[in-house]
Amino acid sequence: MNGESVMKPKDVMVGEAGGIPLIDLSLLNDPDTSDDPRALAGLVAQIGDACKNWGFFQVTNHGVPSDLLRGLLTAGKFFFDLPLEEKRKVRRDEENPLGYFDTEHTKNVRDWKEVFDFMADNGTVKPASYEPADEEHHKFINQWPEYPPQLREACEEYGRNVEKLSYKLFELISMSLGLPAKRFNGFSKEQTSFIRLNYYPPCPTPELTLGVGQHKDAGALTVLAQDDVGGLEVKRKTDGEWIRVKPIPDSYIINVGDIIQVLRFTVDPNLTTM
């Protein structure tokens, strides 16, 4: 059910034909059609097929206002264009994984990127370890830079709206497995919506490096907005071919992560493999 995403060097052959499924979600946002059982069944079938054969799909008419993303990208660009010493004032560290970072690695290889991480729900409390007897907790606090001042509001508003979209997708995936729409909701009561701004600066030797190396996403769902530059590639499950994902304005790329696979078997180990 899971897929892989990657930013690959230029010398790797990548196909463009037969891209990831493109799914129109306007049904969910139209009160005149949202209660149509046949239309909903068709949408659920599309979601299920995309999860089974790809682990990825692209959605349009998703309900997230496009001006929110534009505002976020504008504020984010302003931030990443700041001098390094200014950005490092909100640098993440061992105590707090939120904020700016520019030396991240994927599978022990340094990525060619800068990131800014925040959470939709500020002040998230998490266990200090995976040991059941460990009662210590850590509180993660968003770090907001002084400049640009509009970055915080843009991040928070965008995060709330994308979180709503994620819950809608959660329900569609649950229904595609033959389960009630809200069957997975109980598992997300203490969930964390982790949001990242990725910046890929110009590289003098792009044939020798990756923006982000080959990887799988460990979360439940990744909702990715790709700009008009593009560069994302995904691995098709049916034949292992890498496919370049063409940027489509006002769309989101959905990556089904590892946690969905865990939830599926937790609910019913006998469910048909996706």
Short mmCIF file of C-alpha atoms in Angstrom, two decimals:
data_model
loop_
_atom_site.label_atom_id
_atom_site.label_comp_id
_atom_site.label_asym_id
_atom_site.label_seq_id
_atom_site.Cartn_x
_atom_site.Cartn_y
_atom_site.Cartn_z
CA MET A 1 0.00 0.00 0.00
CA ASN A 2 2.93 2.28 0.61
CA GLY A 3 4.90 4.06 -2.09
CA GLU A 4 8.30 5.61 -2.38
CA SER A 5 9.19 9.17 -3.28
CA VAL A 6 12.50 10.63 -4.28
CA MET A 7 14.37 13.48 -5.89
CA LYS A 8 16.80 11.73 -8.27
CA PRO A 9 19.93 12.81 -10.21
CA LYS A 10 19.39 13.85 -13.82
CA ASP A 11 21.08 10.80 -15.33
CA VAL A 12 18.43 8.36 -14.02
CA MET A 13 15.85 7.38 -16.62
CA VAL A 14 12.37 8.38 -15.50
CA GLY A 15 9.06 7.91 -17.31
CA GLU A 16 6.33 10.51 -17.60
CA ALA A 17 3.55 8.61 -19.36
CA GLY A 18 0.80 7.09 -17.25
CA GLY A 19 1.35 9.34 -14.24
CA ILE A 20 -0.11 8.80 -10.79
CA PRO A 21 -3.92 8.80 -10.57
CA LEU A 22 -5.58 12.21 -10.63
CA ILE A 23 -8.72 12.28 -8.49
CA ASP A 24 -11.33 15.04 -8.35
CA LEU A 25 -12.64 15.60 -4.80
CA SER A 26 -15.30 18.18 -5.71
CA LEU A 27 -17.98 15.67 -4.64
CA LEU A 28 -16.96 16.14 -1.00
CA ASN A 29 -17.34 19.91 -1.12
CA ASP A 30 -20.65 20.13 -3.02
CA PRO A 31 -23.76 19.77 -0.79
CA ASP A 32 -25.85 18.83 -3.86
CA THR A 33 -23.79 15.73 -4.64
CA SER A 34 -22.07 14.76 -1.38
CA ASP A 35 -25.01 12.54 -0.38
CA ASP A 36 -25.16 10.70 -3.72
CA PRO A 37 -24.26 7.09 -2.80
CA ARG A 38 -23.35 6.06 -6.35
CA ALA A 39 -21.05 9.03 -6.86
CA LEU A 40 -19.43 8.45 -3.49
CA ALA A 41 -18.91 4.77 -4.28
CA GLY A 42 -17.16 5.73 -7.50
CA LEU A 43 -14.84 8.10 -5.64
CA VAL A 44 -14.06 5.48 -3.00
CA ALA A 45 -13.24 2.97 -5.74
CA GLN A 46 -10.78 5.43 -7.31
CA ILE A 47 -9.08 5.96 -3.97
CA GLY A 48 -8.84 2.23 -3.32
CA ASP A 49 -7.38 1.52 -6.75
CA ALA A 50 -4.79 4.27 -6.36
CA CYS A 51 -3.73 2.99 -2.94
CA LYS A 52 -3.48 -0.59 -4.18
CA ASN A 53 -1.54 0.04 -7.38
CA TRP A 54 0.46 3.12 -6.51
CA GLY A 55 0.43 4.20 -2.88
CA PHE A 56 0.15 7.71 -4.39
CA PHE A 57 -2.51 9.84 -5.99
CA GLN A 58 -3.07 13.49 -6.86
CA VAL A 59 -6.20 15.39 -5.82
CA THR A 60 -7.91 18.47 -7.24
CA ASN A 61 -10.93 20.47 -5.99
CA HIS A 62 -9.90 19.45 -2.47
CA GLY A 63 -11.40 22.35 -0.57
CA VAL A 64 -8.18 24.02 0.62
CA PRO A 65 -8.30 27.66 -0.56
CA SER A 66 -5.52 28.26 -3.08
CA ASP A 67 -4.70 31.67 -1.62
CA LEU A 68 -3.57 29.98 1.61
CA LEU A 69 -0.88 28.04 -0.21
CA ARG A 70 0.20 31.08 -2.22
CA GLY A 71 0.51 33.12 0.96
CA LEU A 72 2.51 30.38 2.64
CA LEU A 73 4.90 30.00 -0.30
CA THR A 74 5.44 33.76 -0.45
CA ALA A 75 6.20 34.00 3.27
CA GLY A 76 8.35 30.86 3.11
CA LYS A 77 10.45 32.22 0.25
CA PHE A 78 11.02 35.43 2.20
CA PHE A 79 12.26 33.37 5.15
CA PHE A 80 14.60 31.12 3.16
CA ASP A 81 16.06 34.16 1.38
CA LEU A 82 17.20 35.60 4.71
CA PRO A 83 20.89 35.44 5.72
CA LEU A 84 21.89 32.14 7.28
CA GLU A 85 22.57 33.65 10.70
CA GLU A 86 19.01 35.00 10.78
CA LYS A 87 17.45 31.64 9.89
CA ARG A 88 19.56 29.84 12.48
CA LYS A 89 17.98 31.90 15.25
CA VAL A 90 15.10 29.40 15.05
CA ARG A 91 17.25 26.34 14.34
CA ARG A 92 15.97 23.04 15.67
CA ASP A 93 18.07 21.10 18.17
CA GLU A 94 18.13 17.86 20.18
CA GLU A 95 15.47 19.16 22.57
CA ASN A 96 13.06 20.59 20.00
CA PRO A 97 12.74 19.10 16.49
CA LEU A 98 10.78 22.12 15.22
CA GLY A 99 12.24 25.06 13.34
CA TYR A 100 14.92 25.62 10.72
CA PHE A 101 17.48 22.99 9.67
CA ASP A 102 19.96 22.76 6.80
CA THR A 103 22.00 19.59 7.37
CA GLU A 104 19.42 16.81 7.12
CA HIS A 105 20.32 13.32 5.89
CA THR A 106 18.24 10.62 4.19
CA LYS A 107 19.70 7.13 4.64
CA ASN A 108 23.03 8.63 5.77
CA VAL A 109 23.32 10.84 2.67
CA ARG A 110 23.03 14.60 3.12
CA ASP A 111 20.09 16.16 1.31
CA TRP A 112 20.49 19.28 -0.83
CA LYS A 113 17.80 21.31 0.89
CA GLU A 114 16.79 23.55 3.77
CA VAL A 115 13.64 22.96 5.84
CA PHE A 116 11.35 24.73 8.27
CA ASP A 117 9.24 22.43 10.45
CA PHE A 118 6.18 23.24 12.53
CA MET A 119 3.07 21.56 13.91
CA ALA A 120 -0.56 22.46 13.28
CA ASP A 121 -1.22 22.04 17.02
CA ASN A 122 1.38 24.06 18.90
CA GLY A 123 2.57 22.72 22.25
CA THR A 124 2.33 19.04 21.34
CA VAL A 125 3.33 16.71 24.19
CA LYS A 126 5.02 13.42 23.34
CA PRO A 127 6.49 10.55 25.41
CA ALA A 128 10.24 10.85 25.92
CA SER A 129 10.74 7.23 24.84
CA TYR A 130 8.91 4.15 23.58
CA GLU A 131 9.23 2.36 26.93
CA PRO A 132 5.76 1.90 28.54
CA ALA A 133 7.17 2.48 32.03
CA ASP A 134 8.79 5.79 31.06
CA GLU A 135 6.48 8.54 32.31
CA GLU A 136 8.64 11.42 31.10
CA HIS A 137 7.22 13.64 28.38
CA HIS A 138 8.59 16.31 26.05
CA LYS A 139 6.67 19.34 24.87
CA PHE A 140 7.42 20.52 21.34
CA ILE A 141 6.89 24.24 20.73
CA ASN A 142 6.81 25.89 17.32
CA GLN A 143 9.65 28.34 16.78
CA TRP A 144 8.59 31.37 14.77
CA PRO A 145 11.14 33.72 13.21
CA GLU A 146 10.92 37.47 13.68
CA TYR A 147 10.94 37.88 9.89
CA PRO A 148 8.74 37.68 7.98
CA PRO A 149 6.07 38.47 10.61
CA GLN A 150 3.31 36.97 8.43
CA LEU A 151 4.92 33.51 8.33
CA ARG A 152 3.31 32.31 11.56
CA GLU A 153 -0.25 33.21 10.56
CA ALA A 154 0.25 31.72 7.08
CA CYS A 155 1.57 28.46 8.55
CA GLU A 156 -1.15 28.11 11.16
CA GLU A 157 -4.07 28.80 8.81
CA TYR A 158 -2.66 26.52 6.14
CA GLY A 159 -2.04 23.75 8.68
CA ARG A 160 -5.63 23.79 9.94
CA ASN A 161 -7.06 23.50 6.43
CA VAL A 162 -4.76 20.72 5.24
CA GLU A 163 -5.50 18.80 8.44
CA LYS A 164 -9.21 18.89 7.56
CA LEU A 165 -8.41 17.52 4.10
CA SER A 166 -6.37 14.72 5.67
CA TYR A 167 -9.34 13.58 7.75
CA LYS A 168 -11.52 13.47 4.63
CA LEU A 169 -8.92 11.31 2.89
CA PHE A 170 -8.69 9.10 5.97
CA GLU A 171 -12.40 8.39 5.68
CA LEU A 172 -12.23 7.61 1.96
CA ILE A 173 -9.35 5.18 2.50
CA SER A 174 -11.24 3.48 5.32
CA MET A 175 -14.30 3.06 3.09
CA SER A 176 -12.14 1.69 0.27
CA LEU A 177 -11.20 -1.15 2.63
CA GLY A 178 -14.86 -1.93 3.26
CA LEU A 179 -14.80 -0.31 6.70
CA PRO A 180 -16.99 2.45 8.17
CA ALA A 181 -15.85 5.94 7.15
CA LYS A 182 -14.72 6.92 10.64
CA ARG A 183 -13.18 3.55 11.58
CA PHE A 184 -9.65 5.00 11.72
CA ASN A 185 -10.60 8.18 13.58
CA GLY A 186 -10.10 6.67 17.01
CA PHE A 187 -6.44 6.08 16.23
CA SER A 188 -5.88 9.78 15.53
CA LYS A 189 -7.09 11.27 18.81
CA GLU A 190 -3.52 12.08 19.83
CA GLN A 191 -2.14 12.48 16.32
CA THR A 192 0.41 15.07 15.29
CA SER A 193 0.10 17.08 12.09
CA PHE A 194 3.74 17.70 11.24
CA ILE A 195 4.25 20.24 8.45
CA ARG A 196 7.43 21.06 6.57
CA LEU A 197 8.50 23.77 4.15
CA ASN A 198 11.21 22.43 1.84
CA TYR A 199 13.59 24.76 0.02
CA TYR A 200 15.94 23.38 -2.65
CA PRO A 201 18.62 26.00 -3.40
CA PRO A 202 20.36 26.00 -6.80
CA CYS A 203 23.01 23.28 -6.96
CA PRO A 204 26.30 23.73 -8.87
CA THR A 205 26.52 19.98 -9.60
CA PRO A 206 22.91 18.71 -9.82
CA GLU A 207 23.97 15.48 -11.53
CA LEU A 208 25.83 14.43 -8.38
CA THR A 209 23.29 15.12 -5.66
CA LEU A 210 19.65 14.67 -4.62
CA GLY A 211 17.25 17.17 -3.13
CA VAL A 212 15.86 14.30 -1.06
CA GLY A 213 16.99 10.70 -1.41
CA GLN A 214 14.79 7.66 -2.01
CA HIS A 215 12.56 7.03 1.00
CA LYS A 216 9.18 5.96 2.34
CA ASP A 217 7.06 8.19 4.57
CA ALA A 218 6.64 6.90 8.11
CA GLY A 219 3.44 8.80 8.89
CA ALA A 220 -0.15 8.05 7.93
CA LEU A 221 -0.64 10.49 5.05
CA THR A 222 1.61 13.02 3.38
CA VAL A 223 -0.17 15.92 1.65
CA LEU A 224 2.40 17.48 -0.66
CA ALA A 225 2.12 20.73 -2.60
CA GLN A 226 4.59 20.78 -5.49
CA ASP A 227 5.50 24.11 -7.09
CA ASP A 228 5.83 24.70 -10.82
CA VAL A 229 9.51 23.70 -10.79
CA GLY A 230 8.61 20.07 -10.06
CA GLY A 231 11.18 17.37 -9.49
CA LEU A 232 9.21 14.79 -7.50
CA GLU A 233 9.42 11.19 -8.70
CA VAL A 234 7.55 8.15 -7.35
CA LYS A 235 8.06 4.43 -7.77
CA ARG A 236 5.17 2.55 -9.36
CA LYS A 237 4.29 -0.60 -7.42
CA THR A 238 3.28 -2.72 -10.40
CA ASP A 239 6.65 -2.65 -12.21
CA GLY A 240 9.05 -0.63 -10.05
CA GLU A 241 9.42 2.13 -12.66
CA TRP A 242 10.16 5.65 -11.45
CA ILE A 243 7.58 8.15 -12.67
CA ARG A 244 7.99 11.92 -12.71
CA VAL A 245 5.00 13.69 -11.17
CA LYS A 246 3.95 16.60 -13.36
CA PRO A 247 3.04 19.71 -11.35
CA ILE A 248 -0.65 20.59 -11.58
CA PRO A 249 -1.74 23.99 -10.23
CA ASP A 250 -3.90 23.89 -7.06
CA SER A 251 -3.45 20.14 -6.60
CA TYR A 252 -1.97 18.01 -3.84
CA ILE A 253 0.01 14.79 -4.09
CA ILE A 254 -1.05 12.23 -1.48
CA ASN A 255 1.45 9.66 -0.26
CA VAL A 256 0.01 6.76 1.75
CA GLY A 257 2.48 6.22 4.58
CA ASP A 258 3.54 3.28 6.72
CA ILE A 259 1.09 4.02 9.54
CA ILE A 260 -1.89 3.35 7.27
CA GLN A 261 -0.51 -0.12 6.64
CA VAL A 262 -0.20 -0.68 10.41
CA LEU A 263 -3.74 0.56 11.03
CA ARG A 264 -5.12 -1.70 8.32
CA PHE A 265 -3.75 -4.82 9.98
CA THR A 266 -4.66 -3.54 13.44
CA VAL A 267 -8.32 -3.22 12.42
CA ASP A 268 -8.47 -6.55 10.57
CA PRO A 269 -5.42 -8.72 9.67
CA ASN A 270 -7.55 -10.50 7.07
CA LEU A 271 -8.33 -7.43 4.96
CA THR A 272 -7.39 -7.78 1.30
CA THR A 273 -3.82 -6.63 0.69
CA MET A 274 -3.60 -3.20 -0.90
#
